[in-house]
mmCIF file with all atom_site columns, C-alpha atoms in Angstrom:
data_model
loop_
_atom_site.group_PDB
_atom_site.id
_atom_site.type_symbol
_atom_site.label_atom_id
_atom_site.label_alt_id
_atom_site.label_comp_id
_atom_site.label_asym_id
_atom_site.label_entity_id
_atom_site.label_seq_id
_atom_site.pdbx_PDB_ins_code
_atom_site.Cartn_x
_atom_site.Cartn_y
_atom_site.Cartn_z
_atom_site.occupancy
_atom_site.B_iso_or_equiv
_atom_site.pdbx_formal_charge
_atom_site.auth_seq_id
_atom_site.auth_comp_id
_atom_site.auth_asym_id
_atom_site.auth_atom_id
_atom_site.pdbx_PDB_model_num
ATOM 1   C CA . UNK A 1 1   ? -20.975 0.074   16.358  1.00 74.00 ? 215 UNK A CA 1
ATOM 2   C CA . UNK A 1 2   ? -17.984 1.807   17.744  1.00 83.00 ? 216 UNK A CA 1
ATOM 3   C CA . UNK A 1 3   ? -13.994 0.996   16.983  1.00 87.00 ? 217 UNK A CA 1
ATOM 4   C CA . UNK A 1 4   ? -11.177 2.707   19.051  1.00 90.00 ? 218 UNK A CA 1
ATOM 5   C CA . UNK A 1 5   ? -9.293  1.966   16.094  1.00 94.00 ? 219 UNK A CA 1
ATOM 6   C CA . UNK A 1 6   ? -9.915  1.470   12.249  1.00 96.00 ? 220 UNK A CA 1
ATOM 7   C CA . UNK A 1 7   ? -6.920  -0.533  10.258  1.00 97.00 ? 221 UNK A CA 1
ATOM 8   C CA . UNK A 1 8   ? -7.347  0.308   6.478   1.00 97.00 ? 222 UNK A CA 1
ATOM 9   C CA . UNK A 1 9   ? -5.896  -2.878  5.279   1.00 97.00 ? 223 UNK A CA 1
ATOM 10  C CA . UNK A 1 10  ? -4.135  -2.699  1.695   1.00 95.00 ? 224 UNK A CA 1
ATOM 11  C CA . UNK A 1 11  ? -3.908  -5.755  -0.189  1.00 91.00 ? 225 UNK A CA 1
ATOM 12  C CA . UNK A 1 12  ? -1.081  -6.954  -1.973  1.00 86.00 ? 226 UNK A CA 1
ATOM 13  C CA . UNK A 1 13  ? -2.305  -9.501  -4.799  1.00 77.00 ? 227 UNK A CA 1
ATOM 14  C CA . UNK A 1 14  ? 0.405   -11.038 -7.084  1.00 74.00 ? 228 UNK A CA 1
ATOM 15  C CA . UNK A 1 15  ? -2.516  -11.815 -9.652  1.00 76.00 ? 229 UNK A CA 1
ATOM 16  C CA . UNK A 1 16  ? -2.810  -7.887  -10.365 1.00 73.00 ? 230 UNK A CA 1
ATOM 17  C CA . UNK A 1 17  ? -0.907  -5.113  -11.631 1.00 75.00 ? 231 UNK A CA 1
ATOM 18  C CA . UNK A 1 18  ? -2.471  -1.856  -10.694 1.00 78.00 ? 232 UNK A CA 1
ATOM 19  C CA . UNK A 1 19  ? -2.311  0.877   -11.945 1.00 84.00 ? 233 UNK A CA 1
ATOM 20  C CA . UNK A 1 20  ? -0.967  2.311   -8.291  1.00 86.00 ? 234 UNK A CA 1
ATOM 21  C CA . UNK A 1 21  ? 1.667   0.538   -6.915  1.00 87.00 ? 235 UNK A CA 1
ATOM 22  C CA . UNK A 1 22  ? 0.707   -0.583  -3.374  1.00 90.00 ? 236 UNK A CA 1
ATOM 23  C CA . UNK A 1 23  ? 3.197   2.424   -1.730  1.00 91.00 ? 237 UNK A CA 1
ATOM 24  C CA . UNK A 1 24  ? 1.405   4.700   -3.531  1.00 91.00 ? 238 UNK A CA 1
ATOM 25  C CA . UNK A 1 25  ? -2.115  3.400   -2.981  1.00 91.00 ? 239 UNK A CA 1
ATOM 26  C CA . UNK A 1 26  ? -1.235  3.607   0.815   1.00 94.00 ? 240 UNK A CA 1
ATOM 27  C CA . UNK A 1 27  ? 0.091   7.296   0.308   1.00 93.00 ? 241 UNK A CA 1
ATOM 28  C CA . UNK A 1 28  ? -3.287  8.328   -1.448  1.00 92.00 ? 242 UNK A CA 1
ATOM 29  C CA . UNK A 1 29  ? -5.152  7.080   1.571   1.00 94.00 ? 243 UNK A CA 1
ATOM 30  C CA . UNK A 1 30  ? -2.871  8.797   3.916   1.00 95.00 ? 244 UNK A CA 1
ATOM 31  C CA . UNK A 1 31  ? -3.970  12.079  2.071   1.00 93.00 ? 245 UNK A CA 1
ATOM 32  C CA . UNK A 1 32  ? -7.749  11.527  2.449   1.00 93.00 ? 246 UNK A CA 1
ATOM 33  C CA . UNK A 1 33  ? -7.369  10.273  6.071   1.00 95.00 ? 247 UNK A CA 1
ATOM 34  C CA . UNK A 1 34  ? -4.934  12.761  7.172   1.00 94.00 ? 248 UNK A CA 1
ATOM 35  C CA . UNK A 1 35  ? -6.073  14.469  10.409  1.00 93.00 ? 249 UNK A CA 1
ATOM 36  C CA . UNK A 1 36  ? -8.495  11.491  11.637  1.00 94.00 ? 250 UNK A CA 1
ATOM 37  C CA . UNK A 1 37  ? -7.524  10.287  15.282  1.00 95.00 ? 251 UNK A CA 1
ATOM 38  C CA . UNK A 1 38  ? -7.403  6.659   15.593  1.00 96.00 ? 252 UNK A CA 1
ATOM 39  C CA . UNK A 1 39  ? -7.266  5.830   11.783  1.00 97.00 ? 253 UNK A CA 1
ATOM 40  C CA . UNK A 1 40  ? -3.686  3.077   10.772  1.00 96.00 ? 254 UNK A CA 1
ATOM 41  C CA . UNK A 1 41  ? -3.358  2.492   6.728   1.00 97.00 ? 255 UNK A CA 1
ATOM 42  C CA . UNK A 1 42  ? -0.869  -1.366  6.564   1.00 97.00 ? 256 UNK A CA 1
ATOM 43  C CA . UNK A 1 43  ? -0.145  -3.373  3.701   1.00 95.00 ? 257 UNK A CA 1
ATOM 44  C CA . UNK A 1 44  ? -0.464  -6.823  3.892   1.00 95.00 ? 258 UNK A CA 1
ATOM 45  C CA . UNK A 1 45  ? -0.036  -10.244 1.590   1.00 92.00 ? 259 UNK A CA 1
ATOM 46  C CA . UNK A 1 46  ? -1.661  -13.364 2.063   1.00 93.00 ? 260 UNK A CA 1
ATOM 47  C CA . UNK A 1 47  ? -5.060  -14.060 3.651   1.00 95.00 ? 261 UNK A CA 1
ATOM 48  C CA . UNK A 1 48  ? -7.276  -10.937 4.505   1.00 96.00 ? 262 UNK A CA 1
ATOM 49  C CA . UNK A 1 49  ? -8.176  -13.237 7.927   1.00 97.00 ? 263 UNK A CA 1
ATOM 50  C CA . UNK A 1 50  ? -4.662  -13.865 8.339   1.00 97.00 ? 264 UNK A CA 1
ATOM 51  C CA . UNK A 1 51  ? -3.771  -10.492 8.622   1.00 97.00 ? 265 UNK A CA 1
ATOM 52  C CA . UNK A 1 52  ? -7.028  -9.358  10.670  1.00 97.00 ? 266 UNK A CA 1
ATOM 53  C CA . UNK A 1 53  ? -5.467  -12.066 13.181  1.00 97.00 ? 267 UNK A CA 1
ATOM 54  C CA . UNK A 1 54  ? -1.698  -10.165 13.362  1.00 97.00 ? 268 UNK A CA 1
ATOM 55  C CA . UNK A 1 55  ? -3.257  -7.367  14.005  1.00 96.00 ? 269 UNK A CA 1
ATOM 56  C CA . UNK A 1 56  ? -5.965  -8.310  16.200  1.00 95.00 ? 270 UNK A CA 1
ATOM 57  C CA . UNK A 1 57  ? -9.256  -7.512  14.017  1.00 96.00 ? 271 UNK A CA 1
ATOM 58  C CA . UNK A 1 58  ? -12.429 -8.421  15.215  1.00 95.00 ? 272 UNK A CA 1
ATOM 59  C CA . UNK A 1 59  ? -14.467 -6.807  12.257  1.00 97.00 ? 273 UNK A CA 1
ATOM 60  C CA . UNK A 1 60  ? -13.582 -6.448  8.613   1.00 97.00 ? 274 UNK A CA 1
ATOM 61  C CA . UNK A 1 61  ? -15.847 -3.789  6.687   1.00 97.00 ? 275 UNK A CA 1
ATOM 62  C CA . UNK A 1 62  ? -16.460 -3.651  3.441   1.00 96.00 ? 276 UNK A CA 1
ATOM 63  C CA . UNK A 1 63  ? -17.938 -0.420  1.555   1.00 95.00 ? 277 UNK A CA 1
ATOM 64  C CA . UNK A 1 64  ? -20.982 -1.747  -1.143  1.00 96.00 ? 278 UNK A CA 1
ATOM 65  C CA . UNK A 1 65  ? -21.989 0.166   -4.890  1.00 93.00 ? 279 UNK A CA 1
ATOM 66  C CA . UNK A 1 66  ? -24.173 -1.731  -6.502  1.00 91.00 ? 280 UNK A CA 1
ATOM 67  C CA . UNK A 1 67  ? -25.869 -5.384  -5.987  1.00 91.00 ? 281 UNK A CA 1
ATOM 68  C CA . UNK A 1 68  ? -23.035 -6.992  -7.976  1.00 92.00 ? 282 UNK A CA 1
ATOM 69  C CA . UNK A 1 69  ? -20.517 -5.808  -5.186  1.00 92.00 ? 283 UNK A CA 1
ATOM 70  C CA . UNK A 1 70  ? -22.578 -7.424  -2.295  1.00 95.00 ? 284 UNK A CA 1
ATOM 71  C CA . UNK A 1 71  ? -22.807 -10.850 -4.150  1.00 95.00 ? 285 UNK A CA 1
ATOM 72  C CA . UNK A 1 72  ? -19.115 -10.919 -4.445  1.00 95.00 ? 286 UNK A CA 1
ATOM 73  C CA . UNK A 1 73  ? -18.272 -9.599  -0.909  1.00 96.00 ? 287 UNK A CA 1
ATOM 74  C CA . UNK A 1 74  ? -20.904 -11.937 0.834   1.00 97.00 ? 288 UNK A CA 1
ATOM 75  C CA . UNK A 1 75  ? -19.058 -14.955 -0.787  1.00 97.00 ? 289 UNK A CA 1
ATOM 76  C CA . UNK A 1 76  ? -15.841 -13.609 0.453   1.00 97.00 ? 290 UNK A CA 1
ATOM 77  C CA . UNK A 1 77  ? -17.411 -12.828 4.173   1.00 98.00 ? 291 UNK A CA 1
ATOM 78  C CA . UNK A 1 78  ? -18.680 -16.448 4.446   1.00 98.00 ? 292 UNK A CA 1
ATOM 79  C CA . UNK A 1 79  ? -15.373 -17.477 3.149   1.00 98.00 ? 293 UNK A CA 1
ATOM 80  C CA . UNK A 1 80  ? -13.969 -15.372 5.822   1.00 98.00 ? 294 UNK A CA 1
ATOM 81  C CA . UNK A 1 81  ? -15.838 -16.285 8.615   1.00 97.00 ? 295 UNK A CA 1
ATOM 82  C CA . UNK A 1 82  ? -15.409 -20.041 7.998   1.00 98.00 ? 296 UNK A CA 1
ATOM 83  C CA . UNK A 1 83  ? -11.609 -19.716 7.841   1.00 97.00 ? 297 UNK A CA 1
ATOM 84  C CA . UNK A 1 84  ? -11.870 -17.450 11.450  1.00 97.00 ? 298 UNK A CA 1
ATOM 85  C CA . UNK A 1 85  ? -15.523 -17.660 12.726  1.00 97.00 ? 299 UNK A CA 1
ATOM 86  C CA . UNK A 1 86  ? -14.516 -15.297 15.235  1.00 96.00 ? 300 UNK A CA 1
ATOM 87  C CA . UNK A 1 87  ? -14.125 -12.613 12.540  1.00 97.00 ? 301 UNK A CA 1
ATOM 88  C CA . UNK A 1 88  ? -17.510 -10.378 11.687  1.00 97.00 ? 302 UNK A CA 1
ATOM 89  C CA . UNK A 1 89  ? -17.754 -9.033  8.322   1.00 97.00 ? 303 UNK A CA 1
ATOM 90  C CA . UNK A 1 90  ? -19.938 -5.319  8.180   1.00 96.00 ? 304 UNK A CA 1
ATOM 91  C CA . UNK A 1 91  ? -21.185 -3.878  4.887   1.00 97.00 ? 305 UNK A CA 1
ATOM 92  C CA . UNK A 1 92  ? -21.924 -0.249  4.156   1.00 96.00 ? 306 UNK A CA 1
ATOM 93  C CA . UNK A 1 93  ? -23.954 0.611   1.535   1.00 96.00 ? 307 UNK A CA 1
ATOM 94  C CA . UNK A 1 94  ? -22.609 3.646   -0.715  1.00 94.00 ? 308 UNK A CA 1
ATOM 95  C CA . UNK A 1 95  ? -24.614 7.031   -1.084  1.00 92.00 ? 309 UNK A CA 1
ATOM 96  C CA . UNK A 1 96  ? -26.094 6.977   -4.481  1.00 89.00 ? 310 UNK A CA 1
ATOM 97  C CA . UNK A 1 97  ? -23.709 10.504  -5.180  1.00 90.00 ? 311 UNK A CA 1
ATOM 98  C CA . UNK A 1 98  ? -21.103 7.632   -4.856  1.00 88.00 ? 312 UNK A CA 1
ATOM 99  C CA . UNK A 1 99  ? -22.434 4.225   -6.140  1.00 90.00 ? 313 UNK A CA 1
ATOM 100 C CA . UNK A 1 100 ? -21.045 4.988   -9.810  1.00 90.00 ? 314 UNK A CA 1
ATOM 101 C CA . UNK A 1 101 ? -17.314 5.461   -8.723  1.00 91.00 ? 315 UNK A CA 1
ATOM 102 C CA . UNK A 1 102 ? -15.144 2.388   -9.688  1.00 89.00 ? 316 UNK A CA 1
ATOM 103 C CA . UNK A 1 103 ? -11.076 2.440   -10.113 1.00 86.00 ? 317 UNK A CA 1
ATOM 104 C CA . UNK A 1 104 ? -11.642 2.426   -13.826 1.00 88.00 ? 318 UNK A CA 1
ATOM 105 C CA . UNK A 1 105 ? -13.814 5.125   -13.991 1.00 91.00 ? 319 UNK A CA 1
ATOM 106 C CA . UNK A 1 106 ? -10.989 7.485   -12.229 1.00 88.00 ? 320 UNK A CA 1
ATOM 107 C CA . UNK A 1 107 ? -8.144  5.902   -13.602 1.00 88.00 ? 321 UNK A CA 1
ATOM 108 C CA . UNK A 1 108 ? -9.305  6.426   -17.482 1.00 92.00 ? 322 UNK A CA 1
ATOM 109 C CA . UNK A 1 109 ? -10.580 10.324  -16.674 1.00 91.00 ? 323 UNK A CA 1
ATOM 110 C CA . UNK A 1 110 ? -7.034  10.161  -15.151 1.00 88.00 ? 324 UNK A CA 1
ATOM 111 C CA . UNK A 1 111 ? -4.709  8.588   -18.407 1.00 88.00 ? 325 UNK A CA 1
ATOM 112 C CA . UNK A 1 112 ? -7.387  11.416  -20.767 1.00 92.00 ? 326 UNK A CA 1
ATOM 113 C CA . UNK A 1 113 ? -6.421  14.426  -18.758 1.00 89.00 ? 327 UNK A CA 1
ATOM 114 C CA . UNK A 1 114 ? -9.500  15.000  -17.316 1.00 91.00 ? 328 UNK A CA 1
ATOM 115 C CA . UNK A 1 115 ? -10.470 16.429  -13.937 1.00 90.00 ? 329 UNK A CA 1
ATOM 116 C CA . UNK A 1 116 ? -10.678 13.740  -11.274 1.00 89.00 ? 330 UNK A CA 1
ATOM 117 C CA . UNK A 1 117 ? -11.032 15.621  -8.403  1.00 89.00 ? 331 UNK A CA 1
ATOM 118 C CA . UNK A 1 118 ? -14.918 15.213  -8.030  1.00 90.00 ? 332 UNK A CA 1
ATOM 119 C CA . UNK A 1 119 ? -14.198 11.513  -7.456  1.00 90.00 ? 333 UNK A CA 1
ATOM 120 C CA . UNK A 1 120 ? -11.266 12.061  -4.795  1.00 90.00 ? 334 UNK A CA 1
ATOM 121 C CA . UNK A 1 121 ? -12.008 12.532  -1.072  1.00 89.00 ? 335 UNK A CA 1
ATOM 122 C CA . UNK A 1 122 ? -10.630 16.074  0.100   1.00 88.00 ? 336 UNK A CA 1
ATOM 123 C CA . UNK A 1 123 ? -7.254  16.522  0.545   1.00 86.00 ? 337 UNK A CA 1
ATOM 124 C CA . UNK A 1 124 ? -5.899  13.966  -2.185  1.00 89.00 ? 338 UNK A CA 1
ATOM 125 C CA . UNK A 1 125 ? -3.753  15.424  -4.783  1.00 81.00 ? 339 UNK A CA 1
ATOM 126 C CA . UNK A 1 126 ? -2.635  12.359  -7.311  1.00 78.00 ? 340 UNK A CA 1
ATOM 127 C CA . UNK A 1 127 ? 0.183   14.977  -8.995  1.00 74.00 ? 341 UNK A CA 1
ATOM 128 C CA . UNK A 1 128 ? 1.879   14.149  -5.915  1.00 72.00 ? 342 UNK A CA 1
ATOM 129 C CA . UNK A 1 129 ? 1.756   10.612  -6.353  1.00 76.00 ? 343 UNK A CA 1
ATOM 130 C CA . UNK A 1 130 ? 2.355   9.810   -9.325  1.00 65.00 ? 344 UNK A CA 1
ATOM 131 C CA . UNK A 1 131 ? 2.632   11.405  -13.013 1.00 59.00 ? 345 UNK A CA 1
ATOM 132 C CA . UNK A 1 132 ? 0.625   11.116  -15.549 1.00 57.00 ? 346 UNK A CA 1
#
């Protein structure tokens, strides 16, 4: 499979506070993606398929750790699909070096001082961001 152009989509959901606000999710991702032709980071609101239709998506994909990950994620393709059958869902399973990476893991080395730069793709400096 080949795209001309890859959209990372970042989600807005009222339900959650993050630890990142969403600017400053999207300006992490602009770090680790700086340099790649073809590559858009957007935020959106609302319905993932909703969103995939402004902007013309025919694929969403969705990155897999563990087993747990593709029960939730296959729910929210089928989901998906019935809400815009014309949209395909892809899932890429994780290297093992990567499988045990969540949000928490980083964000509590982060809060406890501790080196988090194993765990960040190259190029990402959180100082920058946001301090902790």
């Amino acid at each position: 499979m080949k795209f001309d152009t890859i959209v990372i989509a970042v989600g807005y959901n009222m339900q959650k506070s993050g630890f990142f606000s969403v600017e400053e999710r999207i300006e992490i991702i602009k770090m680790s993606v700086k340099g790649i032709i073809g590559v858009e980071v957007l935020s959106y609101s609302g319905l993932t398929v909703d969103f995939c239709k402004t902007v013309g998506a025919e694929f969403i994909v969705r990155g897999l750790r563990t087993t747990t990950d593709f029960e939730l994620e296959r729910v929210i393709a089928q989901a998906n699909s019935k809400m815009f059958p014309a949209i395909t869902t892809v899932f890429i399973p994780s290297g093992g070096e990567y499988s045990f990476i969540t949000s928490t893991v980083v964000r509590d080395v982060l809060v406890n001082g501790g080196d988090i730069t194993p765990f960040m793709a190259e190029g990402v400096n959180l100082k920058d961001v946001k301090k902790v």
